[in-house]
Each structure stands twice: as structure tokens, then as C-alpha cells.
Amino acid sequence: MSAVLNPLKQIIDWFNLRLVRLEPRVRAAVIFLGVMILLYPFVIQIYGPLWGILWSAWLGAFAMYFLFRSGYFSKRVSLMLPGQRKPYPEKIRKIQGGVRFNNWDEVSYLAGGETDGILARDDRVIGLEIDGDAIAYPLSAMALREVANEEFGELPISVTWSPITYAARVFVSLGPDGEAFTLAPTEQMVLNSPLLEAENGSLYLQFTGEAIMGPDAGHQLQRLPCLNTTWGAWRHAWPDTEMLSPEETPDSDVFESYYASTRAGLFPQGSRDKRLPDKDVILAVSDPDSEMPMAAPVKAYSAHMLQQEPLLNTELSGMPVL
């Protein structure tokens, strides 16, 4: 049986890979006509030529409806993922509910003496330090705004947060021409990672900082180190730290119910690796010199394991890692 099914599956995968590379409207037209052509010789024997065409068209439209509901005709972008030999067209999905914070471009900070009593010690923040200047970004605020654009001296940066993947990223926001720009949240995501939009319409993948669509496509933003930690630990390390003002944001993270559930991602991707639970918080170590971050060598360490064994000696791409 497998001798028959395996070649059939390979043929279906071959056609599907070429179909998803087409524009959504072209893809829909090809499938509609293909279903009609395949069914017409059978339907004509039952209903005759005229009704055969009508029934074939109806069945083609019926198949299109279910494919549309499943997201098959979504716009796609080619990405190279770990373990793949060639880029694969991944769906660009729309986030239900849209952008959750309308004043994302308005950024205000509290000085060190103004932060008392604002957060509890165990509230989580994104900690950023550049040239001795430290700023904390409360996750309760970043869960709504997703992006905070800032300048450290003459260095433009974008602090970003994905509440779905629980990933903080800080980028130097300079385009391919060396000009500074700002990033804005969108209603779109790929592989459960938000897409952020630059002023020129380019879309950057939050998880990697790579422009995957638009004039900047292929441009990789420089990443800066940041820390996902508690407010108490960060303030102990940096007593004079500034804080992103959490005004107009809820007292708790709006994604608390999502974190407490077993659901992994807004859109299921299918668990390809069972070594860790889907929603386990990890520390990922990747090759910083890789030109393709999504396909770079990477190692993942469970946060729970690191709490028990906080110091590990390992290597990545032949380099020692502590």
C-alpha cells in the first residue's frame, strides 16, 4: 500500500508547492478550472453537456469555499526554515482584533525616582542597557503596544515584543541606505511571529529582524542584547533605571489567560519536535554571524532546566559557549 501512497503523496506535494507560489487569485483560478476539468468527463455522463458544465462549476466553487475557509488562498512569503533545503511559501495571516494600542508611536518614560510603586517586584520587564543608560519596558505595556521606538544618542532603536512567542527583540532601526526609520505594529503575522511595518511599507519579521516584503526585502536589522527579567532583579542591577510609562495599560498582562492555557500560538503550526512542551520557555543560542537567521545553527535550553543548572558549557558551530 505504501508503494502506491508514497509516490501519490510526492506528486500531490509537488503540485501543491508550485500552486502556493502563485498569487492567490491565480491559485484560485487554477484550482477552480482544474476541478472542473477533472470532474466534467464523469458528470457529463450523468447530466449531459450543459448540466455537466454547471455541476462541475458548482463542485469547483464548493471546493474553493472550503480551501478559502482553511486559509489556502492566503498571501504567502518564501522563508528558509531550519532543516529545509529550499525556501517554502509560508502563510501571512491576519490577527483578529487588529492593533491593540492606538498610541503606540507616543513613548514616555519615568525617571528613576518616579518608578516607586509602579510595578511589583515579580512583574516582568524587558531590560535594555546601552552605554550605561538603562530602561525597563513592562511586559504589561508591551503586550499592547508591541513596539517602542527610541533613540540612544544618535542610535535609533526599536524595542519589540511578541506576546504570542514570548520573544523580546531589540533592533538598530537603520535601513539598507543607512537612514533611520521606525517600526509599527500590523495586523499580520507569519509562523505566529508579528510583522512590523517600516515607513516605506517594508514588512519585518519580529522574531528575526529580517525584511521579508517591500523595498527593504532581504535586509537584516542588527540585533542588540536585552533581558527578559523581573522588575525587582532589573532595578537591583540598575537602581536609576528609567521605565516605559505603563499609563493607559492594564495592571496585568492581557495575555495571561493565553499563557495559562495549553494553546500554542494563535495559528497551529503542528509540533515537529516532542523533546520539550510546545509552550516551554527556552533560552535559544544561535550563530550571530549567520546571514540567514531563520536557518542558522541553534540550540535551545529549557528555562526550567537552567533554573536547576544555571551554568552550562557547550559549543555552537565549533565555538565555545558559556
mmCIF file of C-alpha atoms in Angstrom:
data_model
loop_
_atom_site.group_PDB
_atom_site.id
_atom_site.type_symbol
_atom_site.label_atom_id
_atom_site.label_comp_id
_atom_site.label_asym_id
_atom_site.label_seq_id
_atom_site.Cartn_x
_atom_site.Cartn_y
_atom_site.Cartn_z
ATOM 1 C CA MET A 1 0.000 0.000 0.000
ATOM 2 C CA SER A 2 2.802 2.396 0.890
ATOM 3 C CA ALA A 3 4.371 1.709 -2.508
ATOM 4 C CA VAL A 4 1.292 3.344 -4.049
ATOM 5 C CA LEU A 5 0.633 6.071 -1.470
ATOM 6 C CA ASN A 6 4.187 7.421 -1.237
ATOM 7 C CA PRO A 7 4.514 8.281 -4.971
ATOM 8 C CA LEU A 8 0.983 9.746 -4.889
ATOM 9 C CA LYS A 9 1.903 11.911 -1.895
ATOM 10 C CA GLN A 10 5.064 13.079 -3.671
ATOM 11 C CA ILE A 11 3.027 14.070 -6.734
ATOM 12 C CA ILE A 12 0.499 15.976 -4.586
ATOM 13 C CA ASP A 13 3.294 17.741 -2.676
ATOM 14 C CA TRP A 14 4.981 18.659 -5.990
ATOM 15 C CA PHE A 15 1.791 20.263 -7.340
ATOM 16 C CA ASN A 16 0.961 21.928 -4.021
ATOM 17 C CA LEU A 17 4.415 23.514 -3.716
ATOM 18 C CA ARG A 18 4.002 25.104 -7.136
ATOM 19 C CA LEU A 19 0.432 26.188 -6.517
ATOM 20 C CA VAL A 20 1.204 28.038 -3.284
ATOM 21 C CA ARG A 21 3.905 30.039 -5.060
ATOM 22 C CA LEU A 22 1.238 31.595 -7.292
ATOM 23 C CA GLU A 23 -0.636 34.763 -6.437
ATOM 24 C CA PRO A 24 -3.849 33.979 -4.509
ATOM 25 C CA ARG A 25 -6.189 34.915 -7.384
ATOM 26 C CA VAL A 26 -4.191 32.914 -9.932
ATOM 27 C CA ARG A 27 -4.030 29.985 -7.496
ATOM 28 C CA ALA A 28 -7.818 30.101 -7.063
ATOM 29 C CA ALA A 29 -8.434 30.228 -10.834
ATOM 30 C CA VAL A 30 -6.099 27.284 -11.484
ATOM 31 C CA ILE A 31 -7.773 25.124 -8.823
ATOM 32 C CA PHE A 32 -11.293 26.061 -9.970
ATOM 33 C CA LEU A 33 -10.552 25.189 -13.596
ATOM 34 C CA GLY A 34 -8.648 22.060 -12.566
ATOM 35 C CA VAL A 35 -11.593 20.720 -10.556
ATOM 36 C CA MET A 36 -13.979 21.452 -13.438
ATOM 37 C CA ILE A 37 -11.755 19.710 -15.984
ATOM 38 C CA LEU A 38 -11.251 16.654 -13.768
ATOM 39 C CA LEU A 39 -14.947 16.228 -12.918
ATOM 40 C CA TYR A 40 -16.529 17.141 -16.260
ATOM 41 C CA PRO A 41 -15.905 13.763 -18.019
ATOM 42 C CA PHE A 42 -17.709 11.964 -15.165
ATOM 43 C CA VAL A 43 -20.543 14.448 -14.631
ATOM 44 C CA ILE A 44 -21.373 14.733 -18.348
ATOM 45 C CA GLN A 45 -22.243 11.047 -18.458
ATOM 46 C CA ILE A 46 -24.936 11.608 -15.818
ATOM 47 C CA TYR A 47 -26.343 15.066 -16.583
ATOM 48 C CA GLY A 48 -25.367 15.760 -20.185
ATOM 49 C CA PRO A 49 -23.119 18.550 -21.609
ATOM 50 C CA LEU A 50 -24.919 21.666 -20.327
ATOM 51 C CA TRP A 51 -25.772 20.418 -16.844
ATOM 52 C CA GLY A 52 -22.380 18.735 -16.715
ATOM 53 C CA ILE A 53 -20.690 22.133 -17.041
ATOM 54 C CA LEU A 54 -22.959 23.665 -14.385
ATOM 55 C CA TRP A 55 -22.437 20.805 -11.925
ATOM 56 C CA SER A 56 -18.665 20.859 -12.500
ATOM 57 C CA ALA A 57 -18.619 24.612 -11.846
ATOM 58 C CA TRP A 58 -20.716 24.174 -8.673
ATOM 59 C CA LEU A 59 -18.425 21.445 -7.330
ATOM 60 C CA GLY A 60 -15.396 23.575 -8.207
ATOM 61 C CA ALA A 61 -16.875 26.513 -6.285
ATOM 62 C CA PHE A 62 -17.702 24.174 -3.372
ATOM 63 C CA ALA A 63 -14.065 23.014 -3.190
ATOM 64 C CA MET A 64 -12.886 26.627 -3.415
ATOM 65 C CA TYR A 65 -15.083 27.595 -0.456
ATOM 66 C CA PHE A 66 -13.509 25.022 1.851
ATOM 67 C CA LEU A 67 -9.992 25.880 0.693
ATOM 68 C CA PHE A 68 -10.731 29.555 1.317
ATOM 69 C CA ARG A 69 -12.007 28.835 4.840
ATOM 70 C CA SER A 70 -8.834 26.853 5.589
ATOM 71 C CA GLY A 71 -6.621 29.789 4.567
ATOM 72 C CA TYR A 72 -5.236 28.059 1.480
ATOM 73 C CA PHE A 73 -5.546 31.253 -0.567
ATOM 74 C CA SER A 74 -3.758 33.428 1.980
ATOM 75 C CA LYS A 75 -0.935 35.607 0.754
ATOM 76 C CA ARG A 76 2.439 33.896 1.244
ATOM 77 C CA VAL A 77 6.096 34.736 1.569
ATOM 78 C CA SER A 78 9.076 32.429 0.993
ATOM 79 C CA LEU A 79 11.123 31.674 4.114
ATOM 80 C CA MET A 80 14.082 29.383 4.681
ATOM 81 C CA LEU A 81 13.483 27.425 7.885
ATOM 82 C CA PRO A 82 15.818 25.108 9.802
ATOM 83 C CA GLY A 83 16.045 21.678 8.192
ATOM 84 C CA GLN A 84 14.813 22.884 4.786
ATOM 85 C CA ARG A 85 16.876 22.763 1.634
ATOM 86 C CA LYS A 86 14.773 25.351 -0.171
ATOM 87 C CA PRO A 87 12.570 28.282 0.885
ATOM 88 C CA TYR A 88 8.933 27.386 1.484
ATOM 89 C CA PRO A 89 5.970 29.761 0.982
ATOM 90 C CA GLU A 90 4.537 30.431 4.452
ATOM 91 C CA LYS A 91 1.107 31.961 5.049
ATOM 92 C CA ILE A 92 0.740 35.610 6.018
ATOM 93 C CA ARG A 93 -2.161 35.513 8.462
ATOM 94 C CA LYS A 94 -4.319 38.333 9.765
ATOM 95 C CA ILE A 95 -4.547 38.802 13.528
ATOM 96 C CA GLN A 96 -8.129 39.015 14.747
ATOM 97 C CA GLY A 97 -8.824 42.204 16.691
ATOM 98 C CA GLY A 98 -6.225 44.318 14.887
ATOM 99 C CA VAL A 99 -3.681 46.590 16.548
ATOM 100 C CA ARG A 100 -4.478 46.671 20.275
ATOM 101 C CA PHE A 101 -2.872 50.029 21.159
ATOM 102 C CA ASN A 102 -3.610 53.136 19.100
ATOM 103 C CA ASN A 103 -0.961 55.420 20.624
ATOM 104 C CA TRP A 104 1.985 53.083 20.014
ATOM 105 C CA ASP A 105 4.086 55.923 18.499
ATOM 106 C CA GLU A 106 3.793 58.041 21.666
ATOM 107 C CA VAL A 107 6.544 56.987 24.068
ATOM 108 C CA SER A 108 7.030 58.467 27.534
ATOM 109 C CA TYR A 109 9.391 57.374 30.295
ATOM 110 C CA LEU A 110 9.551 57.652 34.062
ATOM 111 C CA ALA A 111 12.841 58.676 35.652
ATOM 112 C CA GLY A 112 14.439 56.506 38.312
ATOM 113 C CA GLY A 113 12.839 58.393 41.211
ATOM 114 C CA GLU A 114 9.363 58.171 39.662
ATOM 115 C CA THR A 115 9.178 54.388 39.353
ATOM 116 C CA ASP A 116 8.445 53.582 43.014
ATOM 117 C CA GLY A 117 5.263 51.573 43.482
ATOM 118 C CA ILE A 118 4.504 51.363 39.754
ATOM 119 C CA LEU A 119 5.337 47.662 39.374
ATOM 120 C CA ALA A 120 5.519 44.717 41.749
ATOM 121 C CA ARG A 121 8.919 43.077 42.218
ATOM 122 C CA ASP A 122 7.899 39.967 40.277
ATOM 123 C CA ASP A 123 6.357 41.869 37.339
ATOM 124 C CA ARG A 124 8.295 41.049 34.206
ATOM 125 C CA VAL A 125 10.091 43.652 32.101
ATOM 126 C CA ILE A 126 12.339 43.860 29.067
ATOM 127 C CA GLY A 127 15.618 45.291 30.309
ATOM 128 C CA LEU A 128 17.853 47.267 27.951
ATOM 129 C CA GLU A 129 21.212 48.887 28.695
ATOM 130 C CA ILE A 130 23.273 50.903 26.222
ATOM 131 C CA ASP A 131 26.420 52.783 27.244
ATOM 132 C CA GLY A 132 25.362 52.827 30.896
ATOM 133 C CA ASP A 133 21.802 54.037 30.257
ATOM 134 C CA ALA A 134 19.190 51.506 31.399
ATOM 135 C CA ILE A 135 15.483 51.359 30.556
ATOM 136 C CA ALA A 136 12.840 48.843 31.623
ATOM 137 C CA TYR A 137 9.843 48.056 29.403
ATOM 138 C CA PRO A 138 6.973 46.430 31.389
ATOM 139 C CA LEU A 139 5.544 43.426 29.558
ATOM 140 C CA SER A 140 2.027 44.508 30.557
ATOM 141 C CA ALA A 141 2.560 47.648 28.447
ATOM 142 C CA MET A 142 4.486 45.958 25.623
ATOM 143 C CA ALA A 143 1.797 43.274 25.257
ATOM 144 C CA LEU A 144 -0.487 46.049 23.972
ATOM 145 C CA ARG A 145 1.901 48.325 22.088
ATOM 146 C CA GLU A 146 4.353 45.634 20.778
ATOM 147 C CA VAL A 147 6.832 48.307 19.623
ATOM 148 C CA ALA A 148 8.646 51.209 21.285
ATOM 149 C CA ASN A 149 10.881 53.337 19.057
ATOM 150 C CA GLU A 150 13.645 55.242 20.826
ATOM 151 C CA GLU A 151 16.982 56.966 20.247
ATOM 152 C CA PHE A 152 20.056 56.411 22.402
ATOM 153 C CA GLY A 153 22.136 59.410 21.448
ATOM 154 C CA GLU A 154 22.282 59.106 17.662
ATOM 155 C CA LEU A 155 21.432 55.392 17.666
ATOM 156 C CA PRO A 156 17.820 54.688 16.597
ATOM 157 C CA ILE A 157 16.422 51.504 18.114
ATOM 158 C CA SER A 158 13.146 49.604 18.125
ATOM 159 C CA VAL A 159 12.228 47.565 21.188
ATOM 160 C CA THR A 160 9.741 44.870 20.158
ATOM 161 C CA TRP A 161 7.744 42.217 21.969
ATOM 162 C CA SER A 162 5.718 39.275 20.703
ATOM 163 C CA PRO A 163 3.270 38.112 23.389
ATOM 164 C CA ILE A 164 2.446 35.022 21.327
ATOM 165 C CA THR A 165 6.003 33.655 21.106
ATOM 166 C CA TYR A 166 7.101 35.389 24.349
ATOM 167 C CA ALA A 167 10.068 36.839 22.476
ATOM 168 C CA ALA A 168 11.721 40.220 23.093
ATOM 169 C CA ARG A 169 13.849 41.682 20.326
ATOM 170 C CA VAL A 170 15.728 44.987 20.137
ATOM 171 C CA PHE A 171 16.956 46.201 16.748
ATOM 172 C CA VAL A 172 19.029 49.066 15.421
ATOM 173 C CA SER A 173 16.441 50.588 13.088
ATOM 174 C CA LEU A 174 18.590 51.568 10.130
ATOM 175 C CA GLY A 175 17.514 50.726 6.589
ATOM 176 C CA PRO A 176 19.708 49.415 3.753
ATOM 177 C CA ASP A 177 20.598 53.030 2.888
ATOM 178 C CA GLY A 178 21.709 53.760 6.452
ATOM 179 C CA GLU A 179 18.721 56.023 7.112
ATOM 180 C CA ALA A 180 16.846 55.740 10.410
ATOM 181 C CA PHE A 181 13.229 54.616 10.447
ATOM 182 C CA THR A 182 10.595 53.468 12.922
ATOM 183 C CA LEU A 183 8.664 50.224 13.101
ATOM 184 C CA ALA A 184 4.928 49.965 13.656
ATOM 185 C CA PRO A 185 2.722 47.007 14.613
ATOM 186 C CA THR A 186 0.483 45.483 11.950
ATOM 187 C CA GLU A 187 -2.448 43.086 11.877
ATOM 188 C CA GLN A 188 -0.349 40.375 10.204
ATOM 189 C CA MET A 189 1.927 37.554 11.309
ATOM 190 C CA VAL A 190 3.955 34.694 9.855
ATOM 191 C CA LEU A 191 4.569 31.483 11.827
ATOM 192 C CA ASN A 192 2.953 33.184 14.856
ATOM 193 C CA SER A 193 5.587 35.954 14.718
ATOM 194 C CA PRO A 194 4.240 39.500 14.171
ATOM 195 C CA LEU A 195 5.106 41.531 11.100
ATOM 196 C CA LEU A 196 6.283 45.087 11.783
ATOM 197 C CA GLU A 197 5.967 47.807 9.152
ATOM 198 C CA ALA A 198 8.532 50.473 8.287
ATOM 199 C CA GLU A 199 7.566 53.863 6.832
ATOM 200 C CA ASN A 200 8.342 52.703 3.286
ATOM 201 C CA GLY A 201 5.930 49.772 3.564
ATOM 202 C CA SER A 202 8.549 47.082 4.146
ATOM 203 C CA LEU A 203 7.475 44.281 6.479
ATOM 204 C CA TYR A 204 9.968 42.983 9.039
ATOM 205 C CA LEU A 205 9.621 39.667 10.868
ATOM 206 C CA GLN A 206 9.774 40.432 14.589
ATOM 207 C CA PHE A 207 11.456 37.164 15.551
ATOM 208 C CA THR A 208 14.468 37.664 13.265
ATOM 209 C CA GLY A 209 14.506 41.346 12.263
ATOM 210 C CA GLU A 210 14.614 40.431 8.581
ATOM 211 C CA ALA A 211 12.611 42.343 5.965
ATOM 212 C CA ILE A 212 10.593 39.726 4.107
ATOM 213 C CA MET A 213 8.498 42.022 1.885
ATOM 214 C CA GLY A 214 8.696 45.502 0.396
ATOM 215 C CA PRO A 215 11.593 47.717 -0.760
ATOM 216 C CA ASP A 216 13.858 46.510 2.090
ATOM 217 C CA ALA A 217 13.271 42.789 1.384
ATOM 218 C CA GLY A 218 16.315 40.770 2.406
ATOM 219 C CA HIS A 219 17.697 43.475 4.709
ATOM 220 C CA GLN A 220 18.711 42.201 8.150
ATOM 221 C CA LEU A 221 18.489 44.533 11.141
ATOM 222 C CA GLN A 222 21.279 44.484 13.705
ATOM 223 C CA ARG A 223 20.144 42.971 16.986
ATOM 224 C CA LEU A 224 21.024 44.357 20.405
ATOM 225 C CA PRO A 225 21.061 42.269 23.599
ATOM 226 C CA CYS A 226 18.145 42.640 26.003
ATOM 227 C CA LEU A 227 16.915 40.779 29.058
ATOM 228 C CA ASN A 228 13.508 39.359 29.942
ATOM 229 C CA THR A 229 13.566 39.503 33.730
ATOM 230 C CA THR A 230 11.650 40.662 36.804
ATOM 231 C CA TRP A 231 11.334 44.313 37.770
ATOM 232 C CA GLY A 232 12.927 43.563 41.140
ATOM 233 C CA ALA A 233 16.016 41.933 39.608
ATOM 234 C CA TRP A 234 16.424 44.654 36.984
ATOM 235 C CA ARG A 235 16.084 47.518 39.442
ATOM 236 C CA HIS A 236 18.555 45.825 41.803
ATOM 237 C CA ALA A 237 21.100 45.757 38.962
ATOM 238 C CA TRP A 238 20.209 49.260 37.728
ATOM 239 C CA PRO A 239 18.789 51.361 40.618
ATOM 240 C CA ASP A 240 18.497 54.505 38.464
ATOM 241 C CA THR A 241 16.822 52.763 35.541
ATOM 242 C CA GLU A 242 14.142 54.579 33.583
ATOM 243 C CA MET A 243 10.863 52.865 32.815
ATOM 244 C CA LEU A 244 8.474 52.978 29.887
ATOM 245 C CA SER A 245 5.364 54.595 31.319
ATOM 246 C CA PRO A 246 2.651 51.945 31.735
ATOM 247 C CA GLU A 247 -0.132 54.550 31.708
ATOM 248 C CA GLU A 248 -3.312 53.627 29.795
ATOM 249 C CA THR A 249 -2.377 49.947 30.018
ATOM 250 C CA PRO A 250 -3.963 47.295 32.237
ATOM 251 C CA ASP A 251 -2.486 46.337 35.591
ATOM 252 C CA SER A 252 -1.825 42.793 34.367
ATOM 253 C CA ASP A 253 -0.740 41.212 31.093
ATOM 254 C CA VAL A 254 -3.712 40.880 28.718
ATOM 255 C CA PHE A 255 -2.264 37.548 27.556
ATOM 256 C CA GLU A 256 -2.279 35.890 30.999
ATOM 257 C CA SER A 257 -5.146 33.568 30.025
ATOM 258 C CA TYR A 258 -3.273 32.560 26.862
ATOM 259 C CA TYR A 259 -0.119 31.771 28.842
ATOM 260 C CA ALA A 260 -2.137 29.670 31.309
ATOM 261 C CA SER A 261 -3.783 27.634 28.540
ATOM 262 C CA THR A 262 -2.349 24.700 26.597
ATOM 263 C CA ARG A 263 -2.783 26.549 23.312
ATOM 264 C CA ALA A 264 0.499 27.170 21.483
ATOM 265 C CA GLY A 265 0.221 30.076 19.047
ATOM 266 C CA LEU A 266 -2.778 31.819 17.524
ATOM 267 C CA PHE A 267 -2.470 29.575 14.491
ATOM 268 C CA PRO A 268 -1.448 25.909 14.913
ATOM 269 C CA GLN A 269 1.806 25.006 13.197
ATOM 270 C CA GLY A 270 1.968 21.370 14.238
ATOM 271 C CA SER A 271 4.540 20.263 16.777
ATOM 272 C CA ARG A 272 7.569 18.965 14.895
ATOM 273 C CA ASP A 273 9.640 18.212 17.990
ATOM 274 C CA LYS A 274 8.429 16.480 21.151
ATOM 275 C CA ARG A 275 11.577 16.935 23.260
ATOM 276 C CA LEU A 276 10.037 19.918 25.069
ATOM 277 C CA PRO A 277 6.426 21.039 25.593
ATOM 278 C CA ASP A 278 5.160 23.420 22.913
ATOM 279 C CA LYS A 279 4.889 26.378 25.328
ATOM 280 C CA ASP A 280 8.046 25.711 27.326
ATOM 281 C CA VAL A 281 10.021 28.952 27.823
ATOM 282 C CA ILE A 282 13.511 28.479 26.406
ATOM 283 C CA LEU A 283 16.836 30.217 26.029
ATOM 284 C CA ALA A 284 17.893 29.964 22.386
ATOM 285 C CA VAL A 285 21.523 30.305 21.315
ATOM 286 C CA SER A 286 22.188 30.961 17.621
ATOM 287 C CA ASP A 287 25.126 31.874 15.416
ATOM 288 C CA PRO A 288 25.287 35.709 15.429
ATOM 289 C CA ASP A 289 27.309 35.760 12.195
ATOM 290 C CA SER A 290 24.801 33.784 10.142
ATOM 291 C CA GLU A 291 23.469 35.600 7.072
ATOM 292 C CA MET A 292 20.191 33.638 7.317
ATOM 293 C CA PRO A 293 18.912 33.806 10.925
ATOM 294 C CA MET A 294 15.946 31.510 10.289
ATOM 295 C CA ALA A 295 18.276 28.761 9.002
ATOM 296 C CA ALA A 296 21.198 29.403 11.368
ATOM 297 C CA PRO A 297 22.528 26.701 13.717
ATOM 298 C CA VAL A 298 20.690 26.992 17.013
ATOM 299 C CA LYS A 299 20.428 25.287 20.390
ATOM 300 C CA ALA A 300 17.524 25.556 22.829
ATOM 301 C CA TYR A 301 17.690 25.231 26.600
ATOM 302 C CA SER A 302 14.645 24.865 28.831
ATOM 303 C CA ALA A 303 14.288 27.739 31.300
ATOM 304 C CA HIS A 304 13.186 25.223 33.929
ATOM 305 C CA MET A 305 16.371 23.209 33.387
ATOM 306 C CA LEU A 306 18.524 26.340 33.608
ATOM 307 C CA GLN A 307 16.965 27.198 36.959
ATOM 308 C CA GLN A 308 18.279 23.881 38.257
ATOM 309 C CA GLU A 309 21.627 24.099 36.450
ATOM 310 C CA PRO A 310 22.298 27.804 35.715
ATOM 311 C CA LEU A 311 25.817 27.346 34.283
ATOM 312 C CA LEU A 312 26.433 25.252 31.168
ATOM 313 C CA ASN A 313 29.484 24.817 28.971
ATOM 314 C CA THR A 314 28.653 23.886 25.395
ATOM 315 C CA GLU A 315 29.562 24.800 21.811
ATOM 316 C CA LEU A 316 27.825 26.005 18.679
ATOM 317 C CA SER A 317 29.310 25.898 15.177
ATOM 318 C CA GLY A 318 32.651 24.972 16.723
ATOM 319 C CA MET A 319 32.638 27.968 19.086
ATOM 320 C CA PRO A 320 32.648 27.531 22.882
ATOM 321 C CA VAL A 321 29.523 28.885 24.565
ATOM 322 C CA LEU A 322 29.052 29.544 28.286
#
